[in-house]
Amino acid sequence: MLRIQIVFCTLSVLSLSFGGDVKTRSCSDVRQAYTAKGFSLANVPHQEISGEHLRVCSQGYTCCTSEMEDKLGQQGKLEFENLVEESSHTLRTTFVSRHKMFDEFFLELLDSSEKSLHDMFVRTYGKLYMQNSQVFEDLFAELKRYYTGGNVNLEEMLNDFWSRLLERMFQLLNSQYQFTDDYLECISKYTDQLKPFGDVPRKLKAQVTRAFIAARTFVQGLMVGREVANRVAKVNVSPGCNRALTKMLYCPYCVGMPGVKPCGNYCQNVVKGCLANQADLDPEWNLFIDAMLLVAERLEGPFNIEAVMEPIDVKISEAIMTMQDNSMQVSAKVFQGCGHPKPAGMGRSARGISDVFNARFRPYNPEERPTTAAGTSLERLVIDIKEKLKQSKKFWSTLPDSICAENKVSESDEEQCWNSHTKGRYFPEVVKDGLTNQLTNPEVEVDITRPDTFIRQQIMALRVMTNKLRNAYNGNDIYFQDSSDEGSGSGSGSGCTEGCTTEFDFVGTEVPVVGADRSDGRPQLDSAAVGLGPTLTPLLASALFTALVLQWR
């Protein structure tokens, strides 16, 4: 009987001793992992302590103090923000780099066209052209101003050019008469009826307008995509998300399992809850990408600005020669409608038409094609961007998959992963994407009644841009007013203030262009309101006007 009592007492002591060991397990692994994060070991327990002080992790025996839990929570928030930025890095850099490439390409194309025209006119007309070069410089400046968001109505600019050209040529062809301002104004009224330049103005109007609308809108789209991606990638971590991240990433530290990663489905639920608003961006983002792809097809097809700019000198020459060939009929009709002008004073002799128009414009030499800063043709640039755009579809809804990739954040072994309580399988189902679906999220407290205002602004920015792209696809200009355009040009890097692409109001005017931050911030006139009309390319206008001046001299 005595032996039995001794054995019982011995077992009791061993049992108590074992129980004491469980309550005071070593925190050495936790201390090592904690210091590896850059935190001080001061006040970090060497052995487990009671966890009543913890607010997020289990309140059983723990290796975490309140201070540790707070620091690990902040670390989890920081790591999650970095994960979102890293996962979106390729998307963001794609829009940044391609926006820069296309913008440089279009601007250099305009510069190269202006230089080609200048060189040609200098060789052909010498000082006569130089004395009037400002006319052409102004035309190119207006065309560039349209591209970079200026208040330029393409149709009006081109129509005015042809009217001025008609007035100028009419005087040259009828130099034996003198014309008052009222008479010249009367002449311009007959432009549509007379069609002195044949069909060239109509064709150029369509080609130039559509090409410039497409080019400018596409670059605007790249800027909007760039700005939206950059802004949405900066996550606003809510308190509920922060608690869920702490529980997923660092509560394993507190129970002495710092090396255990979360289960894949568990990670999915946490990230879907934290990025619920971002996921709601996805439908509008996909529509925006589709619209960008449509305009890209136009750029490599009928709205190719490169193909429009190169033969402009030839088209202008054709128009001038048509006017020359039809000069007698045009003059007769004008005299009939506006009255017979008074003869010019003594000393002004009439010159023959052949003497006035004795030079024709030559086409561009293939070697003179712009090399462009992008180092490639427009077609090759478009092929590249189309592939990148296709890859960016559904980006925001698949972001949780990228973040929770195996061996990156989560554990592939479903039995050896952290399931929010211990090491083992995670049983809850993965919730669907978007804010409304988070009502059943078991891991993150999400207030589905309060959508993120900032994300909604980005959705509106995409919606506005998508509408504009769809109209550009059809050759139409749709104008929107940026509510913050009074702050444009502030040097923020996008040609406007921080809210530039997020607060659009549909008021029938144009958003400052998103070129290389050169928008003048002024609202655009809606050319669609007066009929679709292309702007006269500076090239066109220049050449025509030059021809006239030269011949008059």
Coordinates of C-alpha atoms in Angstrom, one line a residue:
M1 CA 0.0 0.0 0.0
L2 CA 2.9 2.3 0.8
R3 CA 4.5 1.6 -2.6
I4 CA 1.3 2.5 -4.3
Q5 CA 1.1 5.8 -2.5
I6 CA 4.7 6.6 -3.4
V7 CA 4.1 5.9 -7.1
F8 CA 1.0 8.0 -7.1
C9 CA 2.8 10.9 -5.5
T10 CA 5.7 10.6 -7.9
L11 CA 3.3 10.6 -10.9
S12 CA 1.5 13.6 -9.4
V13 CA 4.7 15.6 -9.1
L14 CA 5.8 14.7 -12.7
S15 CA 2.4 15.7 -13.9
L16 CA 2.6 19.0 -12.2
S17 CA 6.1 19.5 -13.5
F18 CA 5.0 18.8 -17.1
G19 CA 2.1 21.1 -16.8
G20 CA 4.5 23.9 -15.6
D21 CA 6.7 23.3 -18.6
V22 CA 3.7 23.8 -21.0
K23 CA 2.9 27.2 -19.4
T24 CA 6.5 28.4 -19.5
R25 CA 7.6 27.3 -23.0
S26 CA 10.7 29.1 -24.3
C27 CA 10.1 32.1 -26.7
S28 CA 13.6 31.8 -28.2
D29 CA 12.3 31.2 -31.7
V30 CA 9.9 34.1 -31.4
R31 CA 12.7 36.4 -30.1
Q32 CA 14.9 35.4 -33.0
A33 CA 12.2 36.1 -35.6
Y34 CA 11.1 39.3 -33.8
T35 CA 14.6 40.8 -33.8
A36 CA 15.0 39.7 -37.5
K37 CA 12.2 42.2 -38.3
G38 CA 14.4 44.9 -36.8
F39 CA 12.7 45.2 -33.5
S40 CA 14.5 45.5 -30.1
L41 CA 14.4 42.5 -27.8
A42 CA 13.9 44.8 -24.8
N43 CA 10.9 43.7 -22.8
V44 CA 10.4 40.6 -25.0
P45 CA 9.7 37.6 -22.7
H46 CA 12.0 34.7 -22.7
Q47 CA 9.2 32.4 -21.9
E48 CA 5.5 32.4 -22.4
I49 CA 3.3 34.7 -20.3
S50 CA -0.4 35.0 -19.7
G51 CA -2.0 36.8 -22.6
E52 CA -5.0 38.6 -21.2
H53 CA -3.5 41.9 -22.4
L54 CA -3.7 41.0 -26.1
R55 CA -6.4 42.6 -28.2
V56 CA -6.1 40.7 -31.5
C57 CA -4.2 37.5 -30.9
S58 CA -5.2 34.6 -28.6
Q59 CA -5.3 35.6 -24.9
G60 CA -3.9 32.2 -23.8
Y61 CA -0.2 31.8 -22.9
T62 CA 1.8 33.9 -25.3
C63 CA 5.2 35.2 -26.3
C64 CA 3.8 38.6 -27.1
T65 CA 3.4 41.7 -25.0
S66 CA 0.9 44.5 -25.9
E67 CA 3.8 46.5 -27.3
M68 CA 4.9 43.6 -29.5
E69 CA 1.4 43.0 -30.8
D70 CA 1.1 46.7 -31.7
K71 CA 4.5 46.7 -33.5
L72 CA 3.7 43.5 -35.3
G73 CA 0.4 44.9 -36.4
Q74 CA 2.1 48.0 -37.9
Q75 CA 4.6 45.7 -39.5
G76 CA 1.8 43.6 -41.1
K77 CA 0.1 46.8 -42.4
L78 CA 3.4 48.0 -43.9
E79 CA 4.1 44.6 -45.5
F80 CA 0.7 44.4 -47.0
E81 CA 1.0 47.9 -48.5
N82 CA 4.3 46.9 -50.0
L83 CA 2.8 43.6 -51.3
V84 CA 0.1 45.5 -53.2
E85 CA 2.7 47.9 -54.6
E86 CA 5.0 45.1 -55.7
S87 CA 2.2 43.1 -57.2
S88 CA 1.1 46.2 -59.2
H89 CA 4.6 47.3 -60.2
T90 CA 4.5 45.8 -63.7
L91 CA 1.1 47.3 -64.4
R92 CA 2.1 50.7 -63.2
T93 CA 5.4 50.8 -65.0
T94 CA 3.8 49.7 -68.2
F95 CA 1.5 52.7 -68.2
V96 CA 4.2 55.1 -67.2
S97 CA 6.7 53.9 -69.8
R98 CA 4.2 53.6 -72.7
H99 CA 2.6 57.0 -71.9
K100 CA 6.1 58.5 -72.2
M101 CA 6.9 56.6 -75.4
F102 CA 3.7 57.6 -77.2
D103 CA 3.8 61.2 -76.0
E104 CA 7.4 61.6 -77.2
F105 CA 6.5 59.9 -80.5
F106 CA 3.6 62.2 -81.3
L107 CA 5.4 65.3 -80.3
E108 CA 8.5 64.4 -82.3
L109 CA 6.4 63.5 -85.3
L110 CA 4.9 67.1 -85.2
D111 CA 8.4 68.6 -84.7
S112 CA 9.8 66.5 -87.5
S113 CA 7.0 67.4 -89.9
E114 CA 7.5 71.1 -89.1
K115 CA 11.2 70.8 -89.7
S116 CA 10.6 68.9 -93.0
L117 CA 8.3 71.6 -94.3
H118 CA 10.6 74.3 -93.2
D119 CA 13.6 72.8 -94.9
M120 CA 11.6 72.2 -98.1
F121 CA 10.3 75.8 -98.2
V122 CA 13.7 77.3 -97.5
R123 CA 15.2 75.3 -100.4
T124 CA 12.3 76.2 -102.7
Y125 CA 11.5 79.8 -101.7
G126 CA 14.5 81.1 -99.7
K127 CA 14.0 84.5 -98.1
L128 CA 10.4 84.8 -99.3
Y129 CA 9.5 81.9 -97.0
M130 CA 11.8 83.0 -94.2
Q131 CA 10.0 86.4 -94.1
N132 CA 6.7 84.6 -93.6
S133 CA 7.8 81.6 -91.5
Q134 CA 5.9 82.8 -88.5
V135 CA 2.7 81.9 -90.2
F136 CA 3.7 78.3 -90.3
E137 CA 5.2 78.3 -86.9
D138 CA 1.9 79.5 -85.5
L139 CA 0.0 76.8 -87.3
F140 CA 2.2 74.1 -85.9
A141 CA 1.9 75.6 -82.5
E142 CA -1.9 75.5 -82.7
L143 CA -1.8 71.9 -83.7
K144 CA 0.6 71.0 -80.9
R145 CA -1.6 73.0 -78.5
Y146 CA -4.6 70.9 -79.5
Y147 CA -2.6 67.7 -78.9
T148 CA -1.4 68.9 -75.5
G149 CA -4.9 69.9 -74.3
G150 CA -5.2 73.4 -75.5
N151 CA -8.4 75.2 -76.4
V152 CA -8.3 74.5 -80.1
N153 CA -11.3 73.6 -82.2
L154 CA -9.9 71.4 -85.0
E155 CA -12.7 72.0 -87.5
E156 CA -12.7 75.8 -87.1
M157 CA -9.0 76.0 -87.4
L158 CA -8.9 74.1 -90.6
N159 CA -12.0 75.8 -92.1
D160 CA -10.5 79.2 -91.3
F161 CA -7.3 78.2 -93.0
W162 CA -9.0 77.3 -96.2
S163 CA -11.0 80.5 -96.1
R164 CA -7.8 82.6 -95.7
L165 CA -6.1 80.6 -98.4
L166 CA -9.0 81.3 -100.8
E167 CA -8.9 85.0 -100.1
R168 CA -5.1 85.1 -100.5
M169 CA -5.1 83.1 -103.7
F170 CA -8.0 85.0 -105.2
Q171 CA -6.1 88.2 -104.8
L172 CA -3.0 86.7 -106.3
L173 CA -4.9 85.4 -109.3
N174 CA -6.7 88.7 -109.7
S175 CA -4.0 91.2 -108.9
Q176 CA -5.3 93.6 -111.4
Y177 CA -8.1 94.4 -109.0
Q178 CA -8.2 95.9 -105.5
F179 CA -10.3 94.2 -102.8
T180 CA -11.8 95.7 -99.7
D181 CA -12.2 93.8 -96.4
D182 CA -15.9 93.5 -97.0
Y183 CA -15.3 92.0 -100.5
L184 CA -12.8 89.5 -99.1
E185 CA -15.4 88.5 -96.5
C186 CA -17.9 88.0 -99.2
I187 CA -15.4 85.7 -101.0
S188 CA -15.0 83.5 -98.0
K189 CA -18.8 83.0 -97.9
Y190 CA -18.6 81.2 -101.2
T191 CA -15.9 78.7 -100.2
D192 CA -18.4 75.8 -99.8
Q193 CA -20.2 76.6 -102.9
L194 CA -17.2 77.2 -105.1
K195 CA -15.1 74.3 -103.8
P196 CA -12.0 76.0 -105.3
F197 CA -9.6 73.5 -103.9
G198 CA -11.6 70.4 -105.1
D199 CA -12.1 67.6 -102.6
V200 CA -8.8 68.0 -100.8
P201 CA -10.1 70.1 -97.9
R202 CA -12.9 67.7 -97.1
K203 CA -10.6 64.7 -97.2
L204 CA -7.9 66.3 -95.2
K205 CA -10.4 67.5 -92.7
A206 CA -11.6 64.0 -91.9
Q207 CA -8.1 62.5 -92.0
V208 CA -6.4 65.1 -89.8
T209 CA -9.2 65.5 -87.3
R210 CA -9.7 61.8 -86.7
A211 CA -6.0 61.1 -86.5
F212 CA -5.3 63.9 -84.0
I213 CA -8.4 63.0 -81.9
A214 CA -7.3 59.4 -81.7
A215 CA -3.7 60.2 -80.9
R216 CA -4.5 62.7 -78.2
T217 CA -7.2 60.6 -76.6
F218 CA -5.0 57.5 -76.6
V219 CA -2.3 59.3 -74.8
Q220 CA -4.8 60.7 -72.4
G221 CA -6.0 57.2 -71.8
L222 CA -2.5 56.0 -71.0
M223 CA -2.1 58.9 -68.5
V224 CA -5.5 58.1 -66.8
G225 CA -4.5 54.4 -66.6
R226 CA -1.2 55.5 -65.1
E227 CA -2.7 57.8 -62.5
V228 CA -5.5 55.3 -61.5
A229 CA -3.0 52.4 -61.1
N230 CA -0.6 54.5 -59.1
R231 CA -3.3 55.8 -56.8
V232 CA -5.2 52.6 -56.3
A233 CA -2.0 50.8 -55.5
K234 CA -1.6 53.0 -52.4
V235 CA -3.9 51.0 -50.2
N236 CA -5.9 52.6 -47.4
V237 CA -5.8 49.9 -44.7
S238 CA -8.9 50.0 -42.5
P239 CA -8.9 49.1 -38.8
G240 CA -10.7 45.9 -39.6
C241 CA -8.2 45.0 -42.3
N242 CA -5.3 45.8 -40.0
R243 CA -6.6 43.4 -37.3
A244 CA -7.1 40.7 -39.9
L245 CA -3.6 41.1 -41.3
T246 CA -2.1 41.0 -37.8
K247 CA -4.0 37.9 -37.0
M248 CA -2.9 36.2 -40.2
L249 CA 0.7 37.3 -40.4
Y250 CA 1.9 37.7 -36.8
C251 CA -0.4 36.0 -34.4
P252 CA 1.6 32.8 -35.1
Y253 CA 4.5 34.6 -33.5
C254 CA 2.5 35.0 -30.3
V255 CA 1.8 31.3 -30.0
G256 CA 5.4 30.3 -30.6
M257 CA 5.1 29.4 -34.4
P258 CA 6.8 32.3 -36.2
G259 CA 7.7 30.2 -39.2
V260 CA 4.2 29.0 -40.0
K261 CA 2.6 30.7 -43.0
P262 CA -1.1 31.3 -43.5
C263 CA -3.3 28.8 -45.4
G264 CA -4.0 29.8 -49.0
N265 CA -7.8 30.2 -48.7
Y266 CA -7.3 32.0 -45.4
C267 CA -5.0 34.5 -47.1
Q268 CA -7.6 34.9 -49.9
N269 CA -10.4 35.8 -47.5
V270 CA -8.2 38.3 -45.7
V271 CA -6.9 40.0 -48.8
K272 CA -10.3 40.0 -50.5
G273 CA -11.7 41.8 -47.5
C274 CA -8.9 44.3 -47.4
L275 CA -9.1 44.9 -51.2
A276 CA -12.9 44.8 -51.5
N277 CA -13.1 48.3 -52.9
Q278 CA -10.2 47.8 -55.3
A279 CA -12.0 44.7 -56.7
D280 CA -15.0 46.9 -57.5
L281 CA -12.8 48.9 -59.8
D282 CA -12.2 45.9 -62.0
P283 CA -15.4 46.0 -64.2
E284 CA -14.8 49.6 -65.1
W285 CA -11.1 48.9 -65.6
N286 CA -11.9 46.1 -68.1
L287 CA -14.2 48.4 -70.1
F288 CA -11.5 51.0 -70.1
I289 CA -8.9 48.5 -71.4
D290 CA -11.3 47.3 -74.1
A291 CA -11.8 51.0 -75.3
M292 CA -8.0 51.5 -75.3
L293 CA -7.6 48.5 -77.5
L294 CA -10.2 49.8 -79.9
V295 CA -8.5 53.1 -80.3
A296 CA -5.1 51.3 -80.7
E297 CA -6.5 49.5 -83.7
R298 CA -7.6 52.8 -85.2
L299 CA -4.1 54.2 -84.6
E300 CA -2.5 51.4 -86.6
G301 CA -5.2 51.6 -89.3
P302 CA -7.3 54.5 -90.7
F303 CA -6.5 57.0 -88.0
N304 CA -2.7 56.6 -88.3
I305 CA -1.4 60.1 -87.6
E306 CA 2.0 59.1 -89.1
A307 CA 0.3 58.2 -92.4
V308 CA -1.6 61.5 -92.4
M309 CA 1.3 63.8 -91.7
E310 CA 3.7 62.5 -94.3
P311 CA 1.8 63.3 -97.5
I312 CA 0.3 66.6 -96.4
D313 CA 2.7 68.7 -98.5
V314 CA 1.5 66.8 -101.6
K315 CA -2.2 67.3 -100.7
I316 CA -1.7 71.0 -100.2
S317 CA 0.0 71.3 -103.5
E318 CA -2.8 69.4 -105.2
A319 CA -5.3 71.9 -103.6
I320 CA -3.3 74.9 -104.8
M321 CA -3.0 73.6 -108.3
T322 CA -6.7 72.8 -108.4
M323 CA -7.4 76.4 -107.5
Q324 CA -5.1 77.5 -110.2
D325 CA -6.7 75.3 -112.8
N326 CA -10.2 76.5 -111.8
S327 CA -9.3 80.2 -111.3
M328 CA -11.3 81.6 -114.2
Q329 CA -14.5 79.8 -113.2
V330 CA -14.0 80.7 -109.5
S331 CA -13.4 84.3 -110.3
A332 CA -16.4 84.6 -112.5
K333 CA -18.7 83.1 -109.9
V334 CA -17.3 85.4 -107.2
F335 CA -17.7 88.5 -109.4
Q336 CA -21.2 87.4 -110.1
G337 CA -22.0 87.0 -106.4
C338 CA -20.0 89.7 -104.8
G339 CA -19.9 92.3 -107.6
H340 CA -17.2 93.4 -109.9
P341 CA -14.2 94.8 -108.0
K342 CA -12.5 98.0 -108.8
P343 CA -9.4 98.0 -110.9
A344 CA -6.1 98.3 -109.1
G345 CA -4.2 101.6 -109.2
M346 CA -1.5 102.5 -111.7
G347 CA 1.7 100.7 -111.3
R348 CA 0.2 97.3 -110.5
S349 CA 0.2 95.1 -113.5
A350 CA -1.5 91.8 -113.8
R351 CA 0.7 88.8 -113.9
G352 CA 0.0 85.6 -115.6
I353 CA -1.2 82.6 -113.6
S354 CA 1.8 80.6 -114.7
D355 CA 4.1 83.3 -113.3
V356 CA 2.4 83.3 -110.0
F357 CA 2.1 79.5 -109.5
N358 CA 5.3 78.3 -111.0
A359 CA 6.4 75.9 -108.3
R360 CA 4.9 72.7 -107.0
F361 CA 5.5 71.1 -103.7
R362 CA 7.4 67.9 -103.7
P363 CA 6.5 64.8 -101.6
Y364 CA 8.5 63.8 -98.6
N365 CA 11.5 61.6 -99.3
P366 CA 11.2 58.3 -97.5
E367 CA 14.5 59.0 -95.8
E368 CA 12.9 62.0 -94.1
R369 CA 10.5 59.9 -92.0
P370 CA 10.7 60.8 -88.4
T371 CA 13.0 58.5 -86.4
T372 CA 11.2 59.5 -83.2
A373 CA 12.4 59.4 -79.6
A374 CA 10.7 56.0 -79.3
G375 CA 13.0 54.7 -81.9
T376 CA 10.2 52.9 -83.8
S377 CA 7.2 53.4 -86.0
L378 CA 3.7 54.0 -84.7
E379 CA 2.6 50.5 -85.8
R380 CA 5.3 48.8 -83.7
L381 CA 4.5 51.0 -80.7
V382 CA 0.8 50.0 -81.0
I383 CA 1.5 46.3 -81.3
D384 CA 3.6 46.5 -78.1
I385 CA 1.0 48.4 -76.1
K386 CA -1.9 46.2 -77.3
E387 CA -0.2 43.1 -75.8
K388 CA 0.5 44.9 -72.5
L389 CA -3.1 46.2 -72.3
K390 CA -4.5 42.7 -72.9
Q391 CA -2.4 41.4 -70.0
S392 CA -3.7 44.1 -67.7
K393 CA -7.4 43.0 -67.9
K394 CA -8.9 41.7 -64.7
F395 CA -5.9 42.9 -62.8
W396 CA -7.7 44.2 -59.7
S397 CA -9.9 41.2 -59.2
T398 CA -6.9 38.8 -59.5
L399 CA -4.7 40.9 -57.2
P400 CA -5.5 38.7 -54.2
D401 CA -4.2 35.7 -56.2
S402 CA -0.9 37.5 -56.8
I403 CA -0.5 38.5 -53.2
C404 CA -1.4 35.1 -51.8
A405 CA 0.8 33.2 -54.2
E406 CA 2.2 30.0 -52.7
N407 CA 5.6 30.4 -51.0
K408 CA 5.2 34.2 -51.2
V409 CA 2.8 34.7 -48.4
S410 CA 0.8 31.5 -48.0
E411 CA 1.7 27.8 -47.3
S412 CA 1.0 25.2 -50.0
D413 CA 0.6 22.4 -47.5
E414 CA -3.0 22.6 -46.3
E415 CA -2.2 20.7 -43.1
Q416 CA 0.9 22.7 -42.1
C417 CA -0.5 26.2 -42.4
W418 CA -1.8 28.8 -40.1
N419 CA -5.6 28.8 -40.1
S420 CA -6.2 31.8 -37.9
H421 CA -6.1 29.8 -34.7
T422 CA -3.5 27.1 -35.0
K423 CA -1.5 25.0 -37.4
G424 CA -4.0 23.0 -39.5
R425 CA -6.5 23.0 -42.4
Y426 CA -8.6 26.1 -43.1
F427 CA -12.3 25.1 -43.6
P428 CA -14.3 28.3 -44.5
E429 CA -15.0 29.0 -48.1
V430 CA -13.4 31.8 -50.0
V431 CA -15.7 34.7 -50.5
K432 CA -16.4 36.4 -53.8
D433 CA -14.9 39.6 -55.0
G434 CA -16.2 43.1 -54.3
L435 CA -17.6 45.1 -51.4
T436 CA -21.1 43.6 -51.2
N437 CA -19.7 40.0 -51.0
Q438 CA -17.8 40.8 -47.8
L439 CA -20.8 40.5 -45.7
T440 CA -20.1 36.8 -45.3
N441 CA -16.3 37.3 -45.0
P442 CA -15.3 35.3 -41.8
E443 CA -11.9 37.1 -41.4
V444 CA -12.4 40.8 -42.1
E445 CA -14.9 43.2 -40.7
V446 CA -16.0 45.3 -43.7
D447 CA -18.7 48.0 -43.6
I448 CA -20.4 47.3 -47.0
T449 CA -22.6 50.4 -46.5
R450 CA -19.6 52.7 -46.9
P451 CA -17.8 52.4 -50.2
D452 CA -14.4 54.0 -50.4
T453 CA -14.9 57.5 -51.9
F454 CA -11.4 57.6 -53.3
I455 CA -11.9 54.4 -55.2
R456 CA -15.2 55.6 -56.5
Q457 CA -13.5 58.7 -57.9
Q458 CA -11.1 56.4 -59.8
I459 CA -14.0 54.5 -61.1
M460 CA -15.5 57.7 -62.4
A461 CA -12.3 58.8 -64.0
L462 CA -12.1 55.5 -65.9
R463 CA -15.8 55.8 -66.9
V464 CA -15.2 59.3 -68.3
M465 CA -12.1 58.2 -70.2
T466 CA -13.8 55.1 -71.6
N467 CA -16.6 57.3 -73.0
K468 CA -14.1 59.6 -74.6
L469 CA -12.1 56.7 -76.1
R470 CA -15.3 55.2 -77.6
N471 CA -16.0 58.5 -79.2
A472 CA -12.5 58.8 -80.5
Y473 CA -12.8 55.4 -82.0
N474 CA -15.6 56.9 -84.1
G475 CA -13.6 60.0 -84.9
N476 CA -15.5 62.2 -82.5
D477 CA -14.3 64.5 -79.8
I478 CA -16.1 64.4 -76.4
Y479 CA -15.1 67.0 -74.0
F480 CA -15.0 66.9 -70.2
Q481 CA -14.1 69.6 -67.7
D482 CA -11.6 68.8 -65.0
S483 CA -13.0 70.3 -61.8
S484 CA -9.4 71.0 -60.6
D485 CA -8.0 72.4 -63.9
E486 CA -7.4 75.7 -62.2
G487 CA -4.5 74.0 -60.6
S488 CA -3.1 72.4 -63.7
G489 CA 0.4 73.0 -64.6
S490 CA 1.4 72.9 -61.0
G491 CA 4.3 70.6 -61.7
S492 CA 2.7 67.5 -60.2
G493 CA 3.9 65.4 -63.1
S494 CA 0.6 64.9 -64.8
G495 CA -0.2 68.5 -65.8
C496 CA -2.7 69.0 -63.1
T497 CA -3.2 68.8 -59.3
E498 CA -3.5 65.6 -57.3
G499 CA -7.2 65.2 -58.1
C500 CA -6.6 65.7 -61.8
T501 CA -8.0 62.4 -63.2
T502 CA -10.4 61.6 -60.4
E503 CA -12.9 64.4 -60.3
F504 CA -14.4 64.9 -63.7
D505 CA -17.7 66.6 -64.3
F506 CA -19.4 66.2 -67.6
V507 CA -19.9 69.7 -68.7
G508 CA -19.3 69.6 -72.4
T509 CA -15.7 70.8 -72.4
E510 CA -12.4 69.1 -72.7
V511 CA -10.2 67.7 -70.0
P512 CA -6.7 69.1 -70.2
V513 CA -4.7 66.7 -72.3
V514 CA -2.6 64.2 -70.6
G515 CA 0.4 64.6 -72.7
A516 CA 3.8 65.2 -71.2
D517 CA 2.3 67.5 -68.6
R518 CA 2.0 70.5 -70.9
S519 CA -1.7 71.1 -70.7
D520 CA -2.7 74.7 -70.5
G521 CA -5.7 73.7 -68.5
R522 CA -8.2 75.6 -70.6
P523 CA -11.5 73.9 -71.5
Q524 CA -11.8 72.7 -75.1
L525 CA -14.5 73.6 -77.6
D526 CA -16.6 70.7 -78.7
S527 CA -16.0 70.4 -82.4
A528 CA -18.6 67.7 -82.4
A529 CA -21.2 70.3 -81.6
V530 CA -20.6 72.0 -84.9
G531 CA -20.0 68.9 -86.9
L532 CA -17.1 66.6 -87.0
G533 CA -14.2 68.4 -88.5
P534 CA -10.5 67.7 -88.5
T535 CA -8.1 70.4 -87.6
L536 CA -5.8 71.6 -90.1
T537 CA -2.5 70.2 -89.4
P538 CA 0.1 72.9 -89.1
L539 CA 1.8 71.3 -92.0
L540 CA -1.2 71.7 -94.2
A541 CA -1.9 75.2 -93.3
S542 CA 1.7 76.2 -93.5
A543 CA 2.3 74.8 -96.9
L544 CA -0.8 76.3 -98.3
F545 CA -0.2 79.7 -96.9
T546 CA 3.4 79.7 -98.0
A547 CA 2.4 78.8 -101.5
L548 CA 0.1 81.7 -101.7
V549 CA 2.5 84.2 -100.3
L550 CA 5.2 83.1 -102.6
Q551 CA 3.2 83.2 -105.6
W552 CA 1.8 86.6 -104.8
R553 CA 5.3 87.9 -104.5

